[in-house]
Each structure stands twice: as C-alpha cells, then as structure tokens.
PDB file of C-alpha atoms in Angstrom:
ATOM      1  CA  UNK E   1      30.649 -55.541 -79.768  1.00 35.00           C
ATOM      2  CA  UNK E   2      30.066 -51.989 -81.022  1.00 34.00           C
ATOM      3  CA  UNK E   3      28.541 -50.993 -77.676  1.00 34.00           C
ATOM      4  CA  UNK E   4      31.492 -52.529 -75.825  1.00 38.00           C
ATOM      5  CA  UNK E   5      33.960 -50.663 -78.031  1.00 36.00           C
ATOM      6  CA  UNK E   6      32.125 -47.402 -77.430  1.00 38.00           C
ATOM      7  CA  UNK E   7      32.152 -47.997 -73.659  1.00 42.00           C
ATOM      8  CA  UNK E   8      35.906 -48.645 -73.632  1.00 42.00           C
ATOM      9  CA  UNK E   9      36.480 -45.544 -75.755  1.00 40.00           C
ATOM     10  CA  UNK E  10      34.464 -43.452 -73.293  1.00 49.00           C
ATOM     11  CA  UNK E  11      36.474 -44.841 -70.374  1.00 59.00           C
ATOM     12  CA  UNK E  12      39.703 -43.646 -72.005  1.00 66.00           C
ATOM     13  CA  UNK E  13      38.390 -40.166 -72.829  1.00 80.00           C
ATOM     14  CA  UNK E  14      39.365 -36.859 -71.143  1.00 86.00           C
ATOM     15  CA  UNK E  15      35.859 -36.768 -69.626  1.00 88.00           C
ATOM     16  CA  UNK E  16      36.501 -40.116 -67.959  1.00 91.00           C
ATOM     17  CA  UNK E  17      39.834 -39.067 -66.461  1.00 92.00           C
ATOM     18  CA  UNK E  18      38.434 -35.690 -65.440  1.00 92.00           C
ATOM     19  CA  UNK E  19      35.473 -37.285 -63.669  1.00 92.00           C
ATOM     20  CA  UNK E  20      37.827 -39.725 -61.920  1.00 94.00           C
ATOM     21  CA  UNK E  21      39.973 -36.813 -60.726  1.00 94.00           C
ATOM     22  CA  UNK E  22      36.954 -34.884 -59.428  1.00 94.00           C
ATOM     23  CA  UNK E  23      35.601 -38.027 -57.783  1.00 94.00           C
ATOM     24  CA  UNK E  24      38.945 -38.695 -56.112  1.00 94.00           C
ATOM     25  CA  UNK E  25      39.228 -35.104 -54.909  1.00 95.00           C
ATOM     26  CA  UNK E  26      35.733 -34.969 -53.396  1.00 94.00           C
ATOM     27  CA  UNK E  27      35.853 -38.458 -51.888  1.00 94.00           C
ATOM     28  CA  UNK E  28      39.282 -38.007 -50.284  1.00 93.00           C
ATOM     29  CA  UNK E  29      38.657 -34.468 -49.025  1.00 92.00           C
ATOM     30  CA  UNK E  30      35.295 -35.186 -47.400  1.00 91.00           C
ATOM     31  CA  UNK E  31      36.271 -38.486 -45.782  1.00 90.00           C
ATOM     32  CA  UNK E  32      39.447 -37.005 -44.318  1.00 87.00           C
ATOM     33  CA  UNK E  33      37.436 -34.189 -42.730  1.00 90.00           C
ATOM     34  CA  UNK E  34      35.092 -36.719 -41.118  1.00 87.00           C
ATOM     35  CA  UNK E  35      38.029 -38.602 -39.601  1.00 84.00           C
ATOM     36  CA  UNK E  36      39.960 -35.551 -38.358  1.00 89.00           C
ATOM     37  CA  UNK E  37      39.547 -36.439 -34.626  1.00 91.00           C
ATOM     38  CA  UNK E  38      41.160 -39.839 -35.182  1.00 86.00           C
ATOM     39  CA  UNK E  39      43.985 -38.188 -37.115  1.00 85.00           C
ATOM     40  CA  UNK E  40      44.588 -35.724 -34.267  1.00 89.00           C
ATOM     41  CA  UNK E  41      44.886 -38.665 -31.852  1.00 90.00           C
ATOM     42  CA  UNK E  42      47.240 -40.520 -34.208  1.00 84.00           C
ATOM     43  CA  UNK E  43      49.608 -37.585 -34.716  1.00 84.00           C
ATOM     44  CA  UNK E  44      49.811 -36.789 -30.992  1.00 88.00           C
ATOM     45  CA  UNK E  45      50.443 -40.448 -30.108  1.00 86.00           C
ATOM     46  CA  UNK E  46      53.299 -40.478 -32.618  1.00 80.00           C
ATOM     47  CA  UNK E  47      54.858 -37.205 -31.470  1.00 82.00           C
ATOM     48  CA  UNK E  48      54.308 -37.664 -27.707  1.00 87.00           C
ATOM     49  CA  UNK E  49      54.342 -41.459 -27.193  1.00 86.00           C
ATOM     50  CA  UNK E  50      55.209 -41.288 -23.481  1.00 87.00           C
ATOM     51  CA  UNK E  51      52.385 -38.915 -22.597  1.00 90.00           C
ATOM     52  CA  UNK E  52      49.821 -40.469 -24.944  1.00 89.00           C
ATOM     53  CA  UNK E  53      50.521 -44.184 -24.547  1.00 85.00           C
ATOM     54  CA  UNK E  54      47.017 -45.353 -25.529  1.00 87.00           C
ATOM     55  CA  UNK E  55      44.065 -44.169 -27.595  1.00 87.00           C
ATOM     56  CA  UNK E  56      41.854 -43.616 -24.525  1.00 91.00           C
ATOM     57  CA  UNK E  57      44.608 -41.726 -22.672  1.00 92.00           C
ATOM     58  CA  UNK E  58      45.257 -39.493 -25.667  1.00 92.00           C
ATOM     59  CA  UNK E  59      41.560 -38.782 -26.198  1.00 94.00           C
ATOM     60  CA  UNK E  60      40.799 -37.965 -22.550  1.00 94.00           C
ATOM     61  CA  UNK E  61      43.928 -35.832 -22.104  1.00 94.00           C
ATOM     62  CA  UNK E  62      43.366 -33.699 -25.202  1.00 92.00           C
ATOM     63  CA  UNK E  63      39.683 -33.303 -24.369  1.00 92.00           C
ATOM     64  CA  UNK E  64      40.493 -32.244 -20.791  1.00 93.00           C
ATOM     65  CA  UNK E  65      43.477 -29.996 -21.538  1.00 92.00           C
ATOM     66  CA  UNK E  66      42.528 -28.415 -24.872  1.00 90.00           C
ATOM     67  CA  UNK E  67      38.773 -28.852 -25.225  1.00 92.00           C
ATOM     68  CA  UNK E  68      36.608 -30.567 -27.893  1.00 92.00           C
ATOM     69  CA  UNK E  69      37.653 -28.141 -30.635  1.00 90.00           C
ATOM     70  CA  UNK E  70      41.213 -29.506 -30.472  1.00 89.00           C
ATOM     71  CA  UNK E  71      39.980 -32.766 -31.986  1.00 91.00           C
ATOM     72  CA  UNK E  72      39.121 -30.877 -35.193  1.00 91.00           C
ATOM     73  CA  UNK E  73      42.426 -29.044 -35.434  1.00 87.00           C
ATOM     74  CA  UNK E  74      43.924 -29.207 -38.922  1.00 85.00           C
ATOM     75  CA  UNK E  75      40.677 -29.981 -40.772  1.00 88.00           C
ATOM     76  CA  UNK E  76      41.319 -27.387 -43.489  1.00 88.00           C
ATOM     77  CA  UNK E  77      44.719 -28.906 -44.260  1.00 86.00           C
ATOM     78  CA  UNK E  78      43.117 -32.323 -44.476  1.00 88.00           C
ATOM     79  CA  UNK E  79      40.315 -31.193 -46.797  1.00 91.00           C
ATOM     80  CA  UNK E  80      42.420 -29.236 -49.272  1.00 93.00           C
ATOM     81  CA  UNK E  81      45.601 -31.303 -48.968  1.00 92.00           C
ATOM     82  CA  UNK E  82      44.043 -34.722 -49.182  1.00 92.00           C
ATOM     83  CA  UNK E  83      41.516 -33.469 -51.714  1.00 94.00           C
ATOM     84  CA  UNK E  84      44.411 -32.481 -53.992  1.00 95.00           C
ATOM     85  CA  UNK E  85      46.129 -35.784 -53.275  1.00 95.00           C
ATOM     86  CA  UNK E  86      42.950 -37.764 -53.967  1.00 95.00           C
ATOM     87  CA  UNK E  87      42.357 -36.022 -57.284  1.00 96.00           C
ATOM     88  CA  UNK E  88      45.870 -36.884 -58.440  1.00 96.00           C
ATOM     89  CA  UNK E  89      45.918 -40.347 -56.868  1.00 96.00           C
ATOM     90  CA  UNK E  90      42.693 -41.635 -58.408  1.00 96.00           C
ATOM     91  CA  UNK E  91      42.589 -39.612 -61.605  1.00 95.00           C
ATOM     92  CA  UNK E  92      46.207 -40.173 -62.598  1.00 96.00           C
ATOM     93  CA  UNK E  93      46.071 -43.844 -61.557  1.00 96.00           C
ATOM     94  CA  UNK E  94      43.323 -44.405 -64.113  1.00 94.00           C
ATOM     95  CA  UNK E  95      45.293 -42.437 -66.709  1.00 94.00           C
ATOM     96  CA  UNK E  96      48.593 -44.229 -66.138  1.00 95.00           C
ATOM     97  CA  UNK E  97      46.854 -47.614 -66.004  1.00 93.00           C
ATOM     98  CA  UNK E  98      45.475 -46.947 -69.469  1.00 90.00           C
ATOM     99  CA  UNK E  99      48.872 -45.823 -70.747  1.00 92.00           C
ATOM    100  CA  UNK E 100      50.877 -48.676 -69.226  1.00 93.00           C
ATOM    101  CA  UNK E 101      48.308 -51.283 -70.243  1.00 89.00           C
ATOM    102  CA  UNK E 102      48.979 -50.330 -73.865  1.00 88.00           C
ATOM    103  CA  UNK E 103      52.770 -50.210 -73.406  1.00 91.00           C
ATOM    104  CA  UNK E 104      53.224 -53.380 -71.326  1.00 89.00           C
ATOM    105  CA  UNK E 105      50.633 -55.555 -73.031  1.00 82.00           C
ATOM    106  CA  UNK E 106      52.150 -58.898 -72.062  1.00 78.00           C
ATOM    107  CA  UNK E 107      53.224 -57.953 -68.542  1.00 78.00           C
ATOM    108  CA  UNK E 108      51.654 -59.305 -65.359  1.00 86.00           C
ATOM    109  CA  UNK E 109      48.792 -57.037 -64.244  1.00 89.00           C
ATOM    110  CA  UNK E 110      50.475 -56.531 -60.867  1.00 91.00           C
ATOM    111  CA  UNK E 111      53.304 -54.749 -62.667  1.00 93.00           C
ATOM    112  CA  UNK E 112      50.827 -52.383 -64.345  1.00 94.00           C
ATOM    113  CA  UNK E 113      49.003 -51.724 -61.029  1.00 95.00           C
ATOM    114  CA  UNK E 114      52.238 -51.026 -59.158  1.00 96.00           C
ATOM    115  CA  UNK E 115      53.711 -48.791 -61.859  1.00 96.00           C
ATOM    116  CA  UNK E 116      50.470 -46.862 -62.406  1.00 97.00           C
ATOM    117  CA  UNK E 117      49.862 -46.195 -58.716  1.00 97.00           C
ATOM    118  CA  UNK E 118      53.513 -45.234 -58.096  1.00 97.00           C
ATOM    119  CA  UNK E 119      53.504 -42.776 -61.010  1.00 97.00           C
ATOM    120  CA  UNK E 120      50.268 -41.170 -59.828  1.00 97.00           C
ATOM    121  CA  UNK E 121      51.404 -41.030 -56.209  1.00 96.00           C
ATOM    122  CA  UNK E 122      54.494 -38.952 -57.004  1.00 96.00           C
ATOM    123  CA  UNK E 123      52.290 -36.144 -58.333  1.00 97.00           C
ATOM    124  CA  UNK E 124      49.778 -36.674 -55.510  1.00 96.00           C
ATOM    125  CA  UNK E 125      52.442 -36.192 -52.833  1.00 95.00           C
ATOM    126  CA  UNK E 126      53.888 -33.082 -54.454  1.00 95.00           C
ATOM    127  CA  UNK E 127      50.373 -31.620 -54.165  1.00 95.00           C
ATOM    128  CA  UNK E 128      49.829 -32.864 -50.598  1.00 94.00           C
ATOM    129  CA  UNK E 129      53.180 -32.065 -48.978  1.00 93.00           C
ATOM    130  CA  UNK E 130      52.732 -28.326 -48.200  1.00 92.00           C
ATOM    131  CA  UNK E 131      49.306 -28.939 -46.655  1.00 92.00           C
ATOM    132  CA  UNK E 132      50.601 -31.898 -44.643  1.00 87.00           C
ATOM    133  CA  UNK E 133      53.454 -29.776 -43.258  1.00 88.00           C
ATOM    134  CA  UNK E 134      50.940 -27.287 -41.839  1.00 89.00           C
ATOM    135  CA  UNK E 135      48.414 -29.897 -40.715  1.00 86.00           C
ATOM    136  CA  UNK E 136      50.821 -31.974 -38.629  1.00 82.00           C
ATOM    137  CA  UNK E 137      52.223 -28.902 -36.865  1.00 85.00           C
ATOM    138  CA  UNK E 138      48.769 -27.488 -36.169  1.00 84.00           C
ATOM    139  CA  UNK E 139      47.602 -30.795 -34.698  1.00 83.00           C
ATOM    140  CA  UNK E 140      50.634 -31.430 -32.470  1.00 82.00           C
ATOM    141  CA  UNK E 141      51.634 -27.828 -31.625  1.00 82.00           C
ATOM    142  CA  UNK E 142      48.548 -25.871 -30.493  1.00 77.00           C
ATOM    143  CA  UNK E 143      50.490 -22.585 -30.369  1.00 81.00           C
ATOM    144  CA  UNK E 144      51.872 -22.872 -33.907  1.00 86.00           C
ATOM    145  CA  UNK E 145      48.813 -21.732 -35.866  1.00 81.00           C
ATOM    146  CA  UNK E 146      45.055 -22.136 -36.129  1.00 80.00           C
ATOM    147  CA  UNK E 147      45.009 -23.480 -39.677  1.00 80.00           C
ATOM    148  CA  UNK E 148      46.174 -22.917 -43.251  1.00 85.00           C
ATOM    149  CA  UNK E 149      45.479 -19.172 -43.306  1.00 84.00           C
ATOM    150  CA  UNK E 150      48.028 -18.285 -40.622  1.00 87.00           C
ATOM    151  CA  UNK E 151      50.062 -21.493 -40.858  1.00 87.00           C
ATOM    152  CA  UNK E 152      51.373 -21.003 -44.404  1.00 88.00           C
ATOM    153  CA  UNK E 153      52.930 -17.542 -43.888  1.00 89.00           C
ATOM    154  CA  UNK E 154      54.304 -18.516 -40.469  1.00 89.00           C
ATOM    155  CA  UNK E 155      56.043 -21.625 -41.782  1.00 89.00           C
ATOM    156  CA  UNK E 156      57.366 -19.775 -44.842  1.00 90.00           C
ATOM    157  CA  UNK E 157      58.792 -16.994 -42.675  1.00 89.00           C
ATOM    158  CA  UNK E 158      60.507 -19.508 -40.391  1.00 88.00           C
ATOM    159  CA  UNK E 159      61.839 -22.070 -42.868  1.00 87.00           C
ATOM    160  CA  UNK E 160      61.172 -20.829 -46.399  1.00 89.00           C
ATOM    161  CA  UNK E 161      60.002 -23.111 -49.189  1.00 87.00           C
ATOM    162  CA  UNK E 162      62.081 -25.969 -47.773  1.00 87.00           C
ATOM    163  CA  UNK E 163      59.808 -26.103 -44.734  1.00 85.00           C
ATOM    164  CA  UNK E 164      56.849 -27.128 -46.880  1.00 89.00           C
ATOM    165  CA  UNK E 165      58.750 -30.058 -48.385  1.00 89.00           C
ATOM    166  CA  UNK E 166      60.842 -31.108 -45.377  1.00 83.00           C
ATOM    167  CA  UNK E 167      58.944 -34.377 -45.135  1.00 80.00           C
ATOM    168  CA  UNK E 168      58.577 -35.081 -48.867  1.00 88.00           C
ATOM    169  CA  UNK E 169      60.854 -38.123 -49.014  1.00 86.00           C
ATOM    170  CA  UNK E 170      59.431 -39.765 -45.857  1.00 79.00           C
ATOM    171  CA  UNK E 171      55.970 -38.881 -47.190  1.00 83.00           C
ATOM    172  CA  UNK E 172      56.816 -40.651 -50.439  1.00 88.00           C
ATOM    173  CA  UNK E 173      58.267 -43.470 -48.361  1.00 81.00           C
ATOM    174  CA  UNK E 174      54.911 -43.774 -46.615  1.00 80.00           C
ATOM    175  CA  UNK E 175      52.501 -43.138 -49.466  1.00 86.00           C
ATOM    176  CA  UNK E 176      54.265 -44.826 -52.404  1.00 91.00           C
ATOM    177  CA  UNK E 177      54.205 -48.325 -50.886  1.00 89.00           C
ATOM    178  CA  UNK E 178      50.781 -47.620 -49.382  1.00 90.00           C
ATOM    179  CA  UNK E 179      49.321 -46.592 -52.738  1.00 94.00           C
ATOM    180  CA  UNK E 180      50.969 -49.439 -54.659  1.00 95.00           C
ATOM    181  CA  UNK E 181      49.719 -52.048 -52.188  1.00 93.00           C
ATOM    182  CA  UNK E 182      46.335 -50.362 -51.801  1.00 95.00           C
ATOM    183  CA  UNK E 183      45.481 -50.246 -55.513  1.00 97.00           C
ATOM    184  CA  UNK E 184      46.837 -53.725 -56.187  1.00 96.00           C
ATOM    185  CA  UNK E 185      44.941 -55.183 -53.215  1.00 96.00           C
ATOM    186  CA  UNK E 186      41.776 -53.416 -54.333  1.00 97.00           C
ATOM    187  CA  UNK E 187      42.043 -54.691 -57.901  1.00 96.00           C
ATOM    188  CA  UNK E 188      42.675 -58.285 -56.770  1.00 95.00           C
ATOM    189  CA  UNK E 189      39.931 -58.108 -54.126  1.00 96.00           C
ATOM    190  CA  UNK E 190      37.378 -56.923 -56.692  1.00 96.00           C
ATOM    191  CA  UNK E 191      38.435 -59.712 -59.047  1.00 94.00           C
ATOM    192  CA  UNK E 192      38.210 -62.315 -56.245  1.00 95.00           C
ATOM    193  CA  UNK E 193      34.796 -61.139 -55.019  1.00 95.00           C
ATOM    194  CA  UNK E 194      33.150 -61.213 -58.436  1.00 95.00           C
ATOM    195  CA  UNK E 195      34.667 -64.557 -59.447  1.00 92.00           C
ATOM    196  CA  UNK E 196      34.334 -66.444 -56.148  1.00 93.00           C
ATOM    197  CA  UNK E 197      31.587 -64.746 -54.115  1.00 93.00           C
ATOM    198  CA  UNK E 198      29.121 -63.085 -56.506  1.00 90.00           C
ATOM    199  CA  UNK E 199      29.997 -65.562 -59.300  1.00 89.00           C
ATOM    200  CA  UNK E 200      28.547 -63.155 -61.819  1.00 89.00           C
ATOM    201  CA  UNK E 201      29.898 -60.583 -64.199  1.00 89.00           C
ATOM    202  CA  UNK E 202      30.114 -57.066 -62.803  1.00 91.00           C
ATOM    203  CA  UNK E 203      27.596 -55.911 -65.446  1.00 89.00           C
ATOM    204  CA  UNK E 204      25.068 -58.505 -64.229  1.00 91.00           C
ATOM    205  CA  UNK E 205      25.156 -57.224 -60.624  1.00 93.00           C
ATOM    206  CA  UNK E 206      22.987 -54.369 -59.372  1.00 94.00           C
ATOM    207  CA  UNK E 207      24.558 -50.991 -58.546  1.00 95.00           C
ATOM    208  CA  UNK E 208      24.089 -51.717 -54.830  1.00 95.00           C
ATOM    209  CA  UNK E 209      25.922 -55.040 -55.185  1.00 95.00           C
ATOM    210  CA  UNK E 210      28.741 -53.405 -57.138  1.00 96.00           C
ATOM    211  CA  UNK E 211      29.160 -50.699 -54.479  1.00 96.00           C
ATOM    212  CA  UNK E 212      29.123 -53.425 -51.814  1.00 96.00           C
ATOM    213  CA  UNK E 213      32.035 -55.113 -53.574  1.00 97.00           C
ATOM    214  CA  UNK E 214      33.768 -51.724 -53.739  1.00 97.00           C
ATOM    215  CA  UNK E 215      33.412 -51.244 -49.963  1.00 96.00           C
ATOM    216  CA  UNK E 216      34.722 -54.701 -49.041  1.00 96.00           C
ATOM    217  CA  UNK E 217      37.655 -54.401 -51.437  1.00 97.00           C
ATOM    218  CA  UNK E 218      38.317 -50.844 -50.207  1.00 96.00           C
ATOM    219  CA  UNK E 219      38.527 -51.908 -46.569  1.00 94.00           C
ATOM    220  CA  UNK E 220      40.911 -54.738 -47.406  1.00 94.00           C
ATOM    221  CA  UNK E 221      43.050 -52.368 -49.464  1.00 95.00           C
ATOM    222  CA  UNK E 222      43.227 -49.728 -46.721  1.00 91.00           C
ATOM    223  CA  UNK E 223      44.079 -52.192 -43.959  1.00 89.00           C
ATOM    224  CA  UNK E 224      46.856 -53.950 -45.881  1.00 90.00           C
ATOM    225  CA  UNK E 225      48.279 -50.603 -46.996  1.00 88.00           C
ATOM    226  CA  UNK E 226      48.379 -49.356 -43.395  1.00 86.00           C
ATOM    227  CA  UNK E 227      50.519 -52.282 -42.257  1.00 84.00           C
ATOM    228  CA  UNK E 228      53.043 -51.607 -45.014  1.00 83.00           C
ATOM    229  CA  UNK E 229      53.316 -47.851 -44.551  1.00 82.00           C
ATOM    230  CA  UNK E 230      53.229 -47.444 -40.749  1.00 82.00           C
ATOM    231  CA  UNK E 231      57.035 -47.022 -40.266  1.00 83.00           C
ATOM    232  CA  UNK E 232      57.218 -44.102 -42.699  1.00 80.00           C
ATOM    233  CA  UNK E 233      54.135 -42.505 -41.128  1.00 78.00           C
ATOM    234  CA  UNK E 234      55.911 -42.362 -37.764  1.00 80.00           C
ATOM    235  CA  UNK E 235      58.992 -40.832 -39.376  1.00 80.00           C
ATOM    236  CA  UNK E 236      56.910 -38.132 -41.114  1.00 74.00           C
ATOM    237  CA  UNK E 237      55.374 -37.009 -37.804  1.00 74.00           C
ATOM    238  CA  UNK E 238      58.790 -36.942 -36.105  1.00 76.00           C
ATOM    239  CA  UNK E 239      60.386 -34.827 -38.853  1.00 73.00           C
ATOM    240  CA  UNK E 240      57.546 -32.341 -39.171  1.00 66.00           C
ATOM    241  CA  UNK E 241      57.458 -31.723 -35.411  1.00 65.00           C
ATOM    242  CA  UNK E 242      61.226 -31.341 -35.069  1.00 64.00           C
ATOM    243  CA  UNK E 243      61.604 -34.472 -32.961  1.00 68.00           C
ATOM    244  CA  UNK E 244      64.502 -35.300 -35.300  1.00 66.00           C
ATOM    245  CA  UNK E 245      66.448 -33.356 -37.924  1.00 70.00           C
ATOM    246  CA  UNK E 246      67.224 -36.219 -40.295  1.00 73.00           C
ATOM    247  CA  UNK E 247      65.798 -39.515 -41.481  1.00 73.00           C
ATOM    248  CA  UNK E 248      68.401 -41.669 -39.706  1.00 78.00           C
ATOM    249  CA  UNK E 249      68.093 -39.705 -36.461  1.00 81.00           C
ATOM    250  CA  UNK E 250      64.321 -40.129 -36.551  1.00 80.00           C
ATOM    251  CA  UNK E 251      64.703 -43.907 -36.978  1.00 80.00           C
ATOM    252  CA  UNK E 252      67.176 -44.099 -34.076  1.00 82.00           C
ATOM    253  CA  UNK E 253      65.013 -41.995 -31.751  1.00 81.00           C
ATOM    254  CA  UNK E 254      61.806 -43.896 -32.515  1.00 80.00           C
ATOM    255  CA  UNK E 255      63.428 -47.341 -32.454  1.00 83.00           C
ATOM    256  CA  UNK E 256      63.219 -49.967 -35.173  1.00 79.00           C
ATOM    257  CA  UNK E 257      60.499 -52.051 -33.521  1.00 81.00           C
ATOM    258  CA  UNK E 258      58.444 -48.962 -32.634  1.00 83.00           C
ATOM    259  CA  UNK E 259      58.418 -47.918 -36.273  1.00 83.00           C
ATOM    260  CA  UNK E 260      56.101 -50.836 -36.996  1.00 80.00           C
ATOM    261  CA  UNK E 261      53.999 -50.832 -33.819  1.00 79.00           C
ATOM    262  CA  UNK E 262      53.650 -47.234 -32.619  1.00 82.00           C
ATOM    263  CA  UNK E 263      50.181 -45.849 -33.424  1.00 75.00           C
ATOM    264  CA  UNK E 264      49.379 -48.915 -35.580  1.00 81.00           C
ATOM    265  CA  UNK E 265      45.983 -49.640 -33.907  1.00 82.00           C
ATOM    266  CA  UNK E 266      44.813 -46.054 -34.383  1.00 78.00           C
ATOM    267  CA  UNK E 267      46.094 -46.070 -37.987  1.00 80.00           C
ATOM    268  CA  UNK E 268      44.134 -49.254 -38.743  1.00 81.00           C
ATOM    269  CA  UNK E 269      41.094 -47.666 -37.123  1.00 79.00           C
ATOM    270  CA  UNK E 270      41.650 -44.498 -39.148  1.00 76.00           C
ATOM    271  CA  UNK E 271      42.813 -45.701 -42.556  1.00 82.00           C
ATOM    272  CA  UNK E 272      40.567 -48.748 -43.046  1.00 85.00           C
ATOM    273  CA  UNK E 273      37.268 -46.842 -42.793  1.00 85.00           C
ATOM    274  CA  UNK E 274      38.779 -43.805 -44.556  1.00 85.00           C
ATOM    275  CA  UNK E 275      39.834 -45.773 -47.640  1.00 91.00           C
ATOM    276  CA  UNK E 276      36.533 -47.668 -47.613  1.00 93.00           C
ATOM    277  CA  UNK E 277      34.569 -44.416 -47.659  1.00 92.00           C
ATOM    278  CA  UNK E 278      36.848 -42.960 -50.326  1.00 94.00           C
ATOM    279  CA  UNK E 279      36.285 -45.892 -52.659  1.00 96.00           C
ATOM    280  CA  UNK E 280      32.534 -45.847 -51.928  1.00 96.00           C
ATOM    281  CA  UNK E 281      32.135 -42.107 -52.657  1.00 95.00           C
ATOM    282  CA  UNK E 282      34.527 -42.340 -55.604  1.00 96.00           C
ATOM    283  CA  UNK E 283      32.585 -45.147 -57.271  1.00 97.00           C
ATOM    284  CA  UNK E 284      29.259 -43.509 -56.410  1.00 96.00           C
ATOM    285  CA  UNK E 285      30.387 -40.359 -58.233  1.00 94.00           C
ATOM    286  CA  UNK E 286      31.523 -42.483 -61.186  1.00 94.00           C
ATOM    287  CA  UNK E 287      28.156 -44.284 -61.319  1.00 94.00           C
ATOM    288  CA  UNK E 288      26.259 -40.970 -61.147  1.00 94.00           C
ATOM    289  CA  UNK E 289      28.432 -39.797 -64.026  1.00 91.00           C
ATOM    290  CA  UNK E 290      27.461 -42.833 -66.103  1.00 90.00           C
ATOM    291  CA  UNK E 291      30.744 -44.716 -65.613  1.00 90.00           C
ATOM    292  CA  UNK E 292      31.301 -48.280 -64.349  1.00 90.00           C
ATOM    293  CA  UNK E 293      32.567 -48.985 -60.841  1.00 94.00           C
ATOM    294  CA  UNK E 294      36.292 -49.522 -60.305  1.00 94.00           C
ATOM    295  CA  UNK E 295      38.311 -52.701 -60.511  1.00 92.00           C
ATOM    296  CA  UNK E 296      39.108 -55.268 -63.169  1.00 86.00           C
ATOM    297  CA  UNK E 297      37.708 -58.791 -63.390  1.00 81.00           C
ATOM    298  CA  UNK E 298      40.187 -61.136 -65.045  1.00 72.00           C
ATOM    299  CA  UNK E 299      37.826 -63.698 -66.559  1.00 58.00           C
ATOM    300  CA  UNK E 300      34.418 -63.778 -68.199  1.00 42.00           C
ATOM    301  CA  UNK E 301      32.119 -64.831 -65.373  1.00 39.00           C
ATOM    302  CA  UNK E 302      29.512 -66.242 -67.664  1.00 42.00           C
ATOM    303  CA  UNK E 303      31.925 -69.047 -68.411  1.00 44.00           C
ATOM    304  CA  UNK E 304      32.816 -69.338 -64.740  1.00 39.00           C
ATOM    305  CA  UNK E 305      29.179 -69.678 -63.705  1.00 41.00           C
ATOM    306  CA  UNK E 306      28.241 -72.198 -66.385  1.00 43.00           C
TER     307      UNK E 306
END
C-alpha cells in the first residue's frame, strides 16, 4: 500500500507532468515530420479537389510538376508546430485529468476525459495556430515561402497578427472534438484490451505487451477521431488558402456532403498511423523515465481473472 501511494504521488508530481509534456512534444514533432508527404497530399487535395481528385493523381502530379522535394514542403512547421501542440496536448491532459478527477469524484469517467482533453486542447491550439498558418500556405502555394524562416515575416507583413490566427476557430472546431474523442477512445480501448484480451493487470504484463496495447488503442483513437473532425479539417484548409473568407462561405463552397468525404481516405491513412506512433513514442519515453504506460483500467484484473 505504501509503494502504491508513493507511485501515485510520483505520477502527480511536477516531474511527471514535465516528462509527459516532453514526451508529447518529441513524439508529436517527430511523427509529423515522418508523415509530411501524406500531409502535403491531403492539403492539396482539399484546396484543389478538381485537379487532385485522387491520392494517386495528386502524388503523380506533384512529383511531376514540382519534384520530390515538394512532398517535404512545410516540414519545419509540422515539427515545431505539432511539437508545441503535442507538449500541451499530452502534458496538460494528464494535468487536467488529475485536477478534474479530484474535483468531479463521482462523475462518469467520460466526463473527466472529455473535459480534460478539451481544456488541454485549447492551449495546444493557441500554440499550434501560427505554425499551421504558415505550413498550410507553404504546402499549397509553392511561391508563398520556403518555410518558417521566410513565411513568418511574409505573412505578418501581409495580414498582421490576425493572419496567424485566421483559422483558430475552425482549428479548434477540428481539434477539440478530435482530441476529446481520441483521448476517450484511447482510455476505453486500453481498459477493454486489458480486461477482455490480456485478462491481466497492466502491472502483470511485460513492457512489450503494454506498448502493444498502447499501439492498438492509439490506432483506434486516431481513426475514430479522424471521422469526427474531417469537416473542420476541410474548412481550415479552405480558410488558410483564401478559398473562402468566412466560415459559412467555406461551408457553402465545399458543400455539406463534401465536408465529410473530401480527403477522408488520405486523412485516415495519415492520422491513424500518426496517432499510433505518437502514443507509442510517448509511452516509450514515459517508460524510459520510470513512469507507467498511459490509460486507466477500471477494475482489478486479478478478480476478473480468478
């Protein structure tokens, strides 16, 4: 009991939250760099749907017209922007989950997951938004800038501070529901896998088995989150690339049905593996730091197994 109390105390310490933030930053930044070519295809399919009507058409056209380097356009914005977002998203989620668990003791755990992830995501998107504004323009407008170094001053000169946060509300509209569904799905998937598949307590599983559970739960979380957030993702790309000047105009120009279907296959291909890798690297960093892997298990599995 004393060891358990010490472990819980360590999990709620500044070191714990700091390590979670660093883990989230490194895992999100590195995985987003690796998937930059898929992101370039996704953004161009959203902005130029007539020209790039399929993944293969988009890939071959960009490769032929702009060369292989075009597939890595915007990688600096992805590394620094999504690294900052990941640090806030994961680190603050753990912090707010601890806070809200103490405040809403008798509430359903879903309520705590939703509220914690939403609170963290607000800060995460404030950190991400300026980088996302540059990244989307660089990927869809080859003449705009080469990256962050020349993109930031160019956008500021043209639109001022407002240009960096033009897509903040659509970005929140995309990432808030995504994050809420993603974290909740992950937590429930971890709980389901330990209780119904492994049928053992997390502590009784090897590190490899725990990271395997993390990967499966991470893929489920990313895929479900993508389905929920796809409409807002299309709106963000339209606003950043001046395909529409307002939220309602963007919805009318894209079309209600297209909000849900446009670029969805490439998003599933992009986000599922990306979130899986993020959770894997995140939990690996936590394990190397002497912390347990992520996710709650609702019941004592020793009783379940007996």
